[in-house]
Coordinates of C-alpha atoms and ligand atoms in Angstrom, one line a residue:
X1 CA 20.9 37.6 -59.4
X2 CA 20.4 39.1 -62.6
X3 CA 17.5 41.8 -62.3
X4 CA 14.2 40.7 -63.4
X5 CA 14.0 43.8 -65.6
X6 CA 17.6 42.9 -67.1
X7 CA 16.8 39.3 -67.9
X8 CA 13.4 40.1 -69.3
X9 CA 15.3 42.8 -71.9
X10 CA 17.7 39.8 -72.5
X11 CA 15.6 37.2 -73.2
X12 CA 13.2 39.4 -75.3
X13 CA 16.1 40.4 -77.4
X14 CA 17.5 37.5 -78.6
X15 CA 13.9 36.2 -79.1
X16 CA 12.5 38.9 -81.1
X17 CA 15.4 38.4 -83.5
X18 CA 15.3 34.8 -83.8
X19 CA 13.3 33.9 -87.2
X20 CA 13.0 30.1 -86.7
X21 CA 11.2 31.0 -83.5
X22 CA 8.8 33.5 -84.9
X23 CA 8.2 31.2 -88.0
X24 CA 6.8 28.7 -85.6
X25 CA 4.7 31.0 -83.3
X26 CA 3.0 32.7 -86.3
X27 CA 2.1 29.3 -87.4
X28 CA 0.0 28.0 -84.6
X29 CA -1.7 31.3 -83.6
X30 CA -2.7 31.4 -87.4
X31 CA -3.9 27.9 -87.1
X32 CA -6.0 29.5 -84.0
X33 CA -6.9 32.5 -85.7
X34 CA -8.0 30.6 -88.7
X35 CA -10.4 28.4 -86.0
X36 CA -11.9 31.2 -83.5
X37 CA -14.5 32.2 -86.4
X38 CA -16.1 29.0 -86.5
X39 CA -16.5 28.9 -82.9
X40 CA -17.7 32.6 -82.8
X41 CA -20.0 31.7 -84.9
X42 CA -22.2 29.7 -82.5
X43 CA -23.5 32.9 -80.4
X44 CA -26.3 34.5 -82.3
X45 CA -25.0 37.6 -80.5
X46 CA -21.0 37.9 -79.4
X47 CA -20.6 41.2 -77.4
X48 CA -23.7 40.5 -75.0
X49 CA -22.3 36.8 -74.2
X50 CA -18.6 38.6 -73.6
X51 CA -20.9 41.4 -71.4
X52 CA -23.0 39.0 -69.5
X53 CA -19.7 37.2 -68.7
X54 CA -18.1 39.9 -67.2
X55 CA -21.4 40.7 -65.2
X56 CA -21.3 37.4 -63.9
X57 CA -17.5 37.7 -62.8
X58 CA -18.4 41.3 -61.5
X59 CA -21.5 39.4 -59.1
X60 CA -18.9 36.7 -58.4
X61 CA -16.0 38.7 -57.5
X62 CA -18.4 41.3 -55.4
X63 CA -19.4 38.8 -53.4
X64 CA -16.1 36.2 -52.8
X65 CA -16.7 35.7 -49.4
X66 CA -19.8 34.8 -49.5
X67 CA -19.4 32.4 -52.7
X68 CA -16.6 30.7 -51.2
X69 CA -18.2 29.9 -48.2
X70 CA -20.8 27.8 -50.4
X71 CA -18.7 26.5 -52.1
X72 CA -17.7 24.7 -48.7
X73 CA -20.3 24.3 -47.2
X74 CA -21.7 22.7 -50.2
X75 CA -18.9 20.5 -50.7
X76 CA -18.2 19.4 -47.7
X77 CA -21.7 18.0 -47.5
X78 CA -20.9 15.9 -49.9
X79 CA -17.6 14.6 -48.6
X80 CA -14.8 16.7 -50.0
X81 CA -12.7 18.9 -47.9
X82 CA -11.6 22.6 -48.4
X83 CA -8.1 23.8 -47.8
X84 CA -7.4 27.6 -47.4
X85 CA -4.0 28.5 -48.6
X86 CA -2.9 32.2 -48.0
X87 CA 0.6 31.6 -49.9
X88 CA 2.1 29.1 -52.1
X89 CA 4.1 27.0 -48.8
X90 CA 1.2 26.5 -47.4
X91 CA -0.6 25.1 -50.3
X92 CA 2.9 22.9 -50.7
X93 CA 2.5 21.9 -47.5
X94 CA -1.1 20.9 -47.4
X95 CA -0.3 19.0 -50.5
X96 CA 2.6 17.1 -49.1
X97 CA 1.1 16.2 -45.8
X98 CA -1.9 14.4 -48.2
X99 CA 0.7 12.7 -49.9
X100 CA 3.1 11.5 -47.3
X101 CA 0.4 10.3 -45.2
X102 CA -0.8 8.2 -48.2
X103 CA 2.8 6.7 -48.7
X104 CA 2.6 8.5 -52.4
X105 CA 5.2 8.1 -54.5
X106 CA 4.0 9.2 -57.9
X107 CA 1.0 11.7 -58.7
X108 CA -0.6 12.4 -62.1
X109 CA -1.3 16.0 -62.7
X110 CA -3.4 17.3 -65.4
X111 CA -2.9 20.5 -66.6
X112 CA -2.9 23.7 -64.5
X113 CA -1.2 27.0 -64.4
X114 CA -1.5 27.4 -61.0
X115 CA 0.6 24.5 -59.8
X116 CA 2.8 26.0 -62.3
X117 CA 2.7 28.9 -60.2
X118 CA 3.5 27.1 -56.9
X119 CA 6.4 24.9 -59.0
X120 CA 4.9 21.8 -57.4
X121 CA 6.7 19.5 -59.6
X122 CA 10.2 20.6 -58.1
X123 CA 8.7 20.5 -55.0
X124 CA 7.0 16.8 -55.3
X125 CA 10.6 16.0 -56.5
X126 CA 12.7 17.3 -53.9
X127 CA 10.7 15.2 -51.4
X128 CA 10.7 11.7 -53.3
X129 CA 8.0 12.0 -55.4
X130 CA 7.1 11.7 -58.7
X131 CA 4.5 14.0 -60.8
X132 CA 4.0 13.6 -63.8
X133 CA 2.6 15.7 -66.3
X134 CA -0.3 14.2 -68.1
X135 CA -1.6 16.9 -70.5
X136 CA 0.4 16.1 -73.7
X137 CA 1.6 19.3 -74.1
X138 CA 3.2 19.6 -70.2
X139 CA 4.5 16.6 -71.0
X140 CA 6.7 17.4 -73.7
X141 CA 7.8 20.3 -71.5
X142 CA 8.7 18.1 -68.7
X143 CA 10.3 16.1 -70.8
X144 CA 11.9 19.2 -72.0
X145 CA 12.6 20.1 -68.7
X146 CA 11.0 23.7 -70.0
X147 CA 8.0 25.6 -68.3
X148 CA 5.3 26.0 -70.4
X149 CA 5.5 28.7 -72.9
X150 CA 2.0 30.0 -73.3
X151 CA -0.9 29.8 -70.9
X152 CA -3.2 27.3 -73.0
X153 CA -0.3 25.6 -75.3
X154 CA 2.0 24.7 -73.5
X155 CA 4.1 23.6 -76.3
X156 CA 3.2 26.2 -79.1
X157 CA 7.0 27.2 -80.1
X158 CA 8.1 23.4 -80.6
X159 CA 7.3 22.2 -84.1
X160 CA 6.3 18.5 -84.8
X161 CA 9.9 17.6 -85.9
X162 CA 11.4 19.6 -82.7
X163 CA 9.1 16.7 -80.4
X164 CA 10.4 14.2 -82.6
X165 CA 13.8 15.4 -81.9
X166 CA 13.0 15.8 -77.9
X167 CA 10.9 12.2 -77.9
X168 CA 14.4 10.7 -79.8
X169 CA 16.8 11.9 -77.4
X170 CA 15.0 11.5 -74.2
X171 CA 12.7 7.6 -74.7
X172 CA 15.2 6.6 -77.3
X173 CA 12.2 6.8 -80.1
X174 CA 12.8 6.8 -83.9
X175 CA 13.3 10.8 -84.7
X176 CA 10.9 10.1 -87.9
X177 CA 7.6 9.4 -85.7
X178 CA 4.7 11.3 -87.1
X179 CA 2.6 13.4 -84.3
X180 CA 0.3 10.4 -84.3
X181 CA 3.0 7.8 -83.2
X182 CA 4.2 10.7 -81.0
X183 CA 1.1 10.6 -79.2
X184 CA 0.5 7.1 -79.1
X185 CA 4.0 6.9 -77.2
X186 CA 3.3 9.4 -74.8
X187 CA -0.2 7.7 -74.0
X188 CA 1.6 4.3 -73.1
X189 CA 3.9 5.5 -71.0
X190 CA 0.9 7.6 -69.2
X191 CA -1.5 5.2 -69.4
X192 CA 1.1 2.7 -66.8
X193 CA 1.3 5.7 -64.2
X194 CA -2.6 6.7 -64.3
X195 CA -3.2 2.9 -62.5
X196 CA 0.1 3.5 -60.5
X197 CA -0.7 7.0 -59.0
X198 CA -1.6 6.9 -55.0
X199 CA -2.6 10.8 -55.5
X200 CA -3.9 12.7 -59.1
X201 CA -3.9 16.6 -58.9
X202 CA -5.9 19.0 -61.0
X203 CA -6.6 22.5 -61.2
X204 CA -9.8 24.0 -62.1
X205 CA -11.3 25.9 -64.8
X206 CA -14.3 26.8 -62.6
X207 CA -15.1 26.7 -58.7
X208 CA -19.1 26.4 -58.7
X209 CA -20.7 28.4 -55.8
X210 CA -24.2 26.9 -55.4
X211 CA -23.4 23.1 -56.2
X212 CA -19.8 22.9 -54.4
X213 CA -18.5 21.7 -56.9
X214 CA -15.3 22.1 -59.5
X215 CA -15.5 22.3 -63.4
X216 CA -12.6 20.8 -65.6
X217 CA -12.3 21.4 -69.2
X218 CA -9.6 19.3 -71.6
X219 CA -9.1 18.0 -75.2
X220 CA -7.4 15.1 -74.2
X221 CA -9.3 13.0 -71.3
X222 CA -6.5 13.0 -68.9
X223 CA -7.8 15.0 -66.3
X224 CA -10.8 12.2 -66.3
X225 CA -8.0 9.7 -65.7
X226 CA -6.5 11.6 -63.6
X227 CA -9.0 11.8 -61.6
X228 CA -10.6 8.5 -62.0
X229 CA -8.1 5.9 -60.8
X230 CA -6.0 7.5 -58.2
X231 CA -7.5 7.4 -54.8
X232 CA -6.8 10.4 -53.6
X233 CA -8.0 13.8 -55.6
X234 CA -6.3 17.0 -54.9
X235 CA -7.5 20.0 -56.6
X236 CA -5.5 23.2 -56.5
X237 CA -7.5 26.6 -57.7
X238 CA -6.8 30.1 -57.3
X239 CA -9.8 31.5 -55.2
X240 CA -11.1 34.0 -58.0
X241 CA -11.9 31.4 -60.8
X242 CA -15.7 31.5 -58.3
X243 CA -19.0 31.1 -60.8
X244 CA -22.2 31.7 -58.5
X245 CA -24.3 29.0 -60.2
X246 CA -23.4 25.9 -61.9
X247 CA -26.3 27.2 -64.7
X248 CA -23.4 30.2 -65.5
X249 CA -21.0 27.0 -67.0
X250 CA -23.7 27.5 -70.1
X251 CA -22.3 30.9 -70.8
X252 CA -18.6 30.3 -70.0
X253 CA -17.8 26.5 -71.1
X254 CA -18.7 27.9 -75.1
X255 CA -16.8 31.1 -74.4
X256 CA -13.8 29.1 -72.9
X257 CA -13.7 26.7 -76.0
X258 CA -14.1 29.8 -78.3
X259 CA -11.8 31.7 -77.4
X260 CA -9.2 29.1 -76.0
X261 CA -8.9 27.1 -78.9
X262 CA -11.7 28.1 -81.2
X263 CA -13.7 25.2 -80.5
X264 CA -17.7 25.9 -80.0
X265 CA -17.1 23.6 -76.8
X266 CA -14.3 21.8 -75.5
X267 CA -13.9 17.5 -76.2
X268 CA -14.0 16.7 -72.2
X269 CA -15.6 19.1 -69.7
X270 CA -16.2 17.5 -66.4
X271 CA -18.0 18.4 -63.5
X272 CA -16.8 17.3 -60.1
X273 CA -18.8 17.5 -56.4
X274 CA -16.9 15.6 -54.2
X275 CA -15.2 12.0 -53.7
X276 CA -17.0 8.5 -55.0
X277 CA -20.3 7.5 -52.9
X278 CA -20.5 4.8 -51.5
X279 CA -21.3 2.4 -54.4
X280 CA -19.8 4.1 -56.6
X281 CA -17.3 1.7 -58.1
X282 CA -15.0 4.6 -59.7
X283 CA -13.3 8.1 -58.8
X284 CA -11.4 8.8 -55.9
X285 CA -12.5 8.1 -52.5
X286 CA -11.2 11.3 -51.1
X287 CA -11.4 15.0 -52.7
X288 CA -9.4 17.6 -51.4
X289 CA -9.7 21.4 -52.7
X290 CA -7.0 23.9 -51.9
X291 CA -8.1 27.3 -52.7
X292 CA -5.3 29.4 -53.4
X293 CA -5.0 33.4 -52.3
X294 CA -1.1 33.9 -53.2
X295 CA -1.9 38.0 -53.9
X296 CA -5.1 37.2 -55.2
X297 CA -6.9 39.1 -52.1
X298 CA -4.3 42.1 -52.0
X299 CA -5.8 42.4 -56.3
X300 CA -9.5 42.2 -54.9
X301 CA -8.7 45.0 -52.4
X302 CA -7.9 47.4 -55.3
X303 CA -10.7 48.8 -57.4
X304 CA -9.4 49.0 -60.6
X305 CA -7.0 46.2 -61.0
X306 CA -9.8 43.9 -59.2
X307 CA -11.1 43.5 -62.8
X308 CA -8.1 41.3 -63.7
X309 CA -9.8 38.5 -61.4
X310 CA -12.4 37.8 -64.1
X311 CA -9.8 36.0 -66.2
X312 CA -11.0 33.0 -67.0
X313 CA -7.7 32.0 -68.5
X314 CA -8.5 31.3 -72.7
X315 CA -5.4 33.0 -73.6
X316 CA -6.9 34.7 -76.5
X317 CA -4.9 38.2 -75.2
X318 CA -1.7 36.2 -75.8
X319 CA -2.5 35.0 -79.1
X320 CA -3.6 39.0 -80.0
X321 CA -0.6 40.4 -78.5
X322 CA 2.5 42.2 -80.8
X323 CA 4.6 42.0 -78.1
X324 CA 4.0 38.0 -77.1
X325 CA 4.3 37.6 -80.9
X326 CA 7.4 38.6 -81.1
X327 CA 9.6 37.7 -78.2
X328 CA 7.4 34.7 -76.6
X329 CA 6.0 33.1 -73.4
X330 CA 9.9 32.4 -72.0
X331 CA 11.1 35.7 -71.9
X332 CA 8.5 36.8 -69.5
X333 CA 10.1 34.9 -66.9
X334 CA 6.8 34.4 -65.0
X335 CA 4.0 31.9 -64.9
X336 CA 1.5 34.1 -66.4
X337 CA 2.7 35.8 -69.6
X338 CA 1.1 37.8 -72.1
X339 CA -1.4 41.3 -71.1
X340 CA -3.0 39.3 -68.6
X341 CA 0.4 38.3 -66.9
X342 CA 2.0 41.4 -67.4
X343 CA -1.5 42.8 -65.4
X344 CA -1.3 39.9 -62.4
X345 CA 2.4 39.3 -61.9
X346 CA 3.3 42.9 -60.7
X347 CA 0.4 42.2 -58.1
X348 CA 0.8 38.8 -57.4
X349 CA 5.0 39.1 -56.7
X350 CA 6.1 42.7 -56.8
X351 CA 5.7 45.8 -58.5
X352 CA 9.0 47.1 -58.1
X353 CA 10.3 43.8 -59.3
X354 CA 8.1 43.3 -62.1
X355 CA 7.2 46.7 -63.1
X356 CA 8.8 46.4 -66.5
X357 CA 6.3 44.2 -68.0
X358 CA 3.5 46.6 -67.7
X359 CA 6.2 48.7 -70.1
X360 CA 6.1 45.9 -72.3
X361 CA 3.1 46.5 -74.3
X362 CA 2.5 49.8 -77.4
X363 CA -1.0 49.7 -75.5
X364 CA -3.1 48.8 -79.2
X365 CA -5.6 47.3 -77.0
X366 CA -6.3 44.0 -79.0
X367 CA -5.5 42.0 -75.5
X368 CA -9.1 43.8 -74.6
X369 CA -10.6 43.6 -77.9
X370 CA -10.1 39.9 -77.7
X371 CA -10.7 39.3 -74.0
X372 CA -14.1 37.4 -73.7
X373 CA -14.7 38.5 -70.3
X374 CA -14.0 42.2 -71.5
X375 CA -11.0 42.9 -69.1
X376 CA -10.1 46.0 -69.9
X377 CA -6.4 44.6 -70.2
X378 CA -4.3 47.8 -72.0
X379 CA -5.9 50.1 -68.9
X380 CA -4.4 48.2 -66.5
X381 CA -1.6 48.0 -68.0
X382 CA -1.4 51.8 -67.7
X383 CA -2.8 51.3 -64.5
X384 CA 0.0 49.5 -63.1
X385 CA 2.7 51.9 -64.7
X386 CA 0.5 55.2 -62.8
X387 CA 1.2 52.8 -59.5
X388 CA 4.6 52.0 -59.9
X389 CA 5.4 55.7 -60.4
X390 CA 3.1 56.5 -57.6
X391 CA 4.9 54.1 -55.1
X392 CA 8.5 55.5 -56.3
X393 CA 9.6 51.7 -57.7
X394 CA 10.7 53.5 -61.1
X395 CA 14.1 55.4 -59.3
X396 CA 15.0 58.6 -58.7
X397 CA 17.1 59.0 -61.8
X398 CA 13.9 58.0 -64.2
X399 CA 11.7 60.7 -62.3
X400 CA 15.0 63.6 -62.7
X401 CA 15.0 62.8 -66.4
X402 CA 10.9 63.4 -66.5
X403 CA 11.3 66.6 -64.7
X404 CA 14.1 68.0 -66.5
X405 CA 12.2 66.6 -70.0
X406 CA 9.1 68.2 -68.9
X407 CA 11.3 72.0 -67.9
X408 CA 12.9 72.0 -71.4
X409 CA 10.0 70.6 -73.6
X410 CA 7.8 74.2 -71.6
X411 CA 10.4 76.4 -72.5
X412 CA 10.7 77.1 -76.0
X413 CA 13.8 79.4 -75.4
X414 CA 15.0 75.8 -74.1
X415 CA 14.1 73.7 -76.6
X416 CA 16.1 76.2 -79.4
X417 CA 18.9 76.1 -77.4
X418 CA 19.7 72.3 -77.8
X419 CA 22.0 72.3 -81.1
X420 CA 21.9 68.9 -83.0
X421 CA 25.1 67.6 -81.9
X422 CA 23.6 68.2 -78.0
X423 CA 21.0 66.0 -78.8
X424 CA 23.0 63.4 -80.4
X425 CA 25.3 63.7 -77.5
X426 CA 21.9 63.2 -75.2
X427 CA 20.6 60.4 -76.9
X428 CA 24.1 58.8 -77.4
X429 CA 24.4 59.3 -73.3
X430 CA 20.9 58.9 -71.9
X431 CA 19.0 56.4 -74.6
X432 CA 21.6 54.2 -75.3
X433 CA 19.2 51.4 -76.4
X434 CA 17.4 53.5 -78.8
X435 CA 20.3 53.2 -81.3
X436 CA 21.3 49.6 -81.0
X437 CA 18.5 48.0 -83.4
X438 CA 17.6 51.6 -84.9
X439 CA 18.7 53.9 -87.4
X440 CA 20.7 57.2 -86.4
X441 CA 18.2 59.8 -85.4
X442 CA 18.9 62.6 -87.5
X443 CA 17.8 65.8 -86.2
X444 CA 17.1 68.8 -88.0
X445 CA 20.5 71.7 -88.3
X446 CA 17.5 74.0 -87.9
X447 CA 15.3 74.7 -84.8
X448 CA 11.0 74.4 -85.5
X449 CA 11.0 78.4 -84.9
X450 CA 14.2 78.9 -87.3
X451 CA 12.4 76.8 -90.3
X452 CA 8.9 79.0 -89.3
X453 CA 10.7 82.4 -89.2
X454 CA 12.2 81.3 -92.9
X455 CA 8.8 80.3 -94.4
X456 CA 7.1 83.5 -93.4
X457 CA 9.4 85.9 -94.9
Ligands
SF4_501 S1 -7.3 38.2 -69.6 FE1 -9.2 37.5 -71.2 S2 -8.2 37.1 -72.7 FE2 -6.3 36.8 -72.0 S3 -6.5 34.8 -70.7 FE3 -7.9 36.5 -69.5 S4 -9.8 35.8 -70.4 FE4 -8.4 35.0 -71.2

């Protein structure tokens, strides 16, 4: 198996020189950039709104145990059921048990990164259950057999021509269909699935402690349809998504819309508080909320990294990141890409195996600048580097190289001793990657001391 750092370098190298990929990404991020100021204009004091949001998430995470217990108590009162899952296996087992008890053959699923994290579709398919993505971008990605490219815009790297071709190849449609016609094709297929599915699966943008509800934000109405027709609704959500009160949505909804897509408010915002009550005709008869830990409490236990749990998954840091814009979402090889993915993945998975992501950053701070909840992303990337050194995950060779470098740098005599030829040799043998896409380093034939003396004479 290729080590994940090497796989990342290989994929990133290919993408960084793919001009067509860059054109598509720049086009889509350009549209996002021109929409965002319109959303921001609704805030009389945007910085204050961001700080308030950060404070609210701070409070929610500092009292997480209490908030989640309140949520469970309040949802249970309304007939919902909370399932606590420590890891992927527990979450998948719980979902499978619910599906099998109901003899489920088809699941309709709205967009949810956490179900990507646990690879739900593949798991259900292995157990003979069809799981259909109902968000258009996710549906396109599922048709293409690819994971989402971006946490908000799953098919951001595809042009309308790419999608028309994909539909033609997979569904036999005319390759000249317009985006509107393609949407109608997907809609026809998906509408049949909503009424056929026994179970609907969604994520949640927020877990609301004081009312025992979940809030779902979307632009297509597919999450509403996924929860309206099937008799059973399963919510899979990371336990950090909690907010203390339903009134906090007045701040979080516009922030999420503005930083996610540049809208003032997203087209559909639903608050779901348990299954349908007796006498109500629409809605599921049962509602399960799976609260997934999967490494989040180990982030919570780290007082510096805890801040990364404030993330509301708006995707703004991805759009702002010069590295993401060049290498694209798939190079990361992880569910969460871009700056936030590089911060949390080493902690959700394995620091040793994913530490390279924290080095894939110029530390320019653009990500921190745009984050609606003011997460100090670039400082957390730096902190990941510190932790990886402290935990000796970088290997003895790197440690030795830095020791040698320090020793030489602190000695004028040793600095002067290196001839240009010796420096060329060092670069050629010890910093091989430097020369692959860069001009050859031209070392001065004279040392700094020699030039200084000449100037003074
Ligand atoms: S870290 Fe901030 S900018 Fe990035 S996705 Fe999360 S909330 Fe958005």
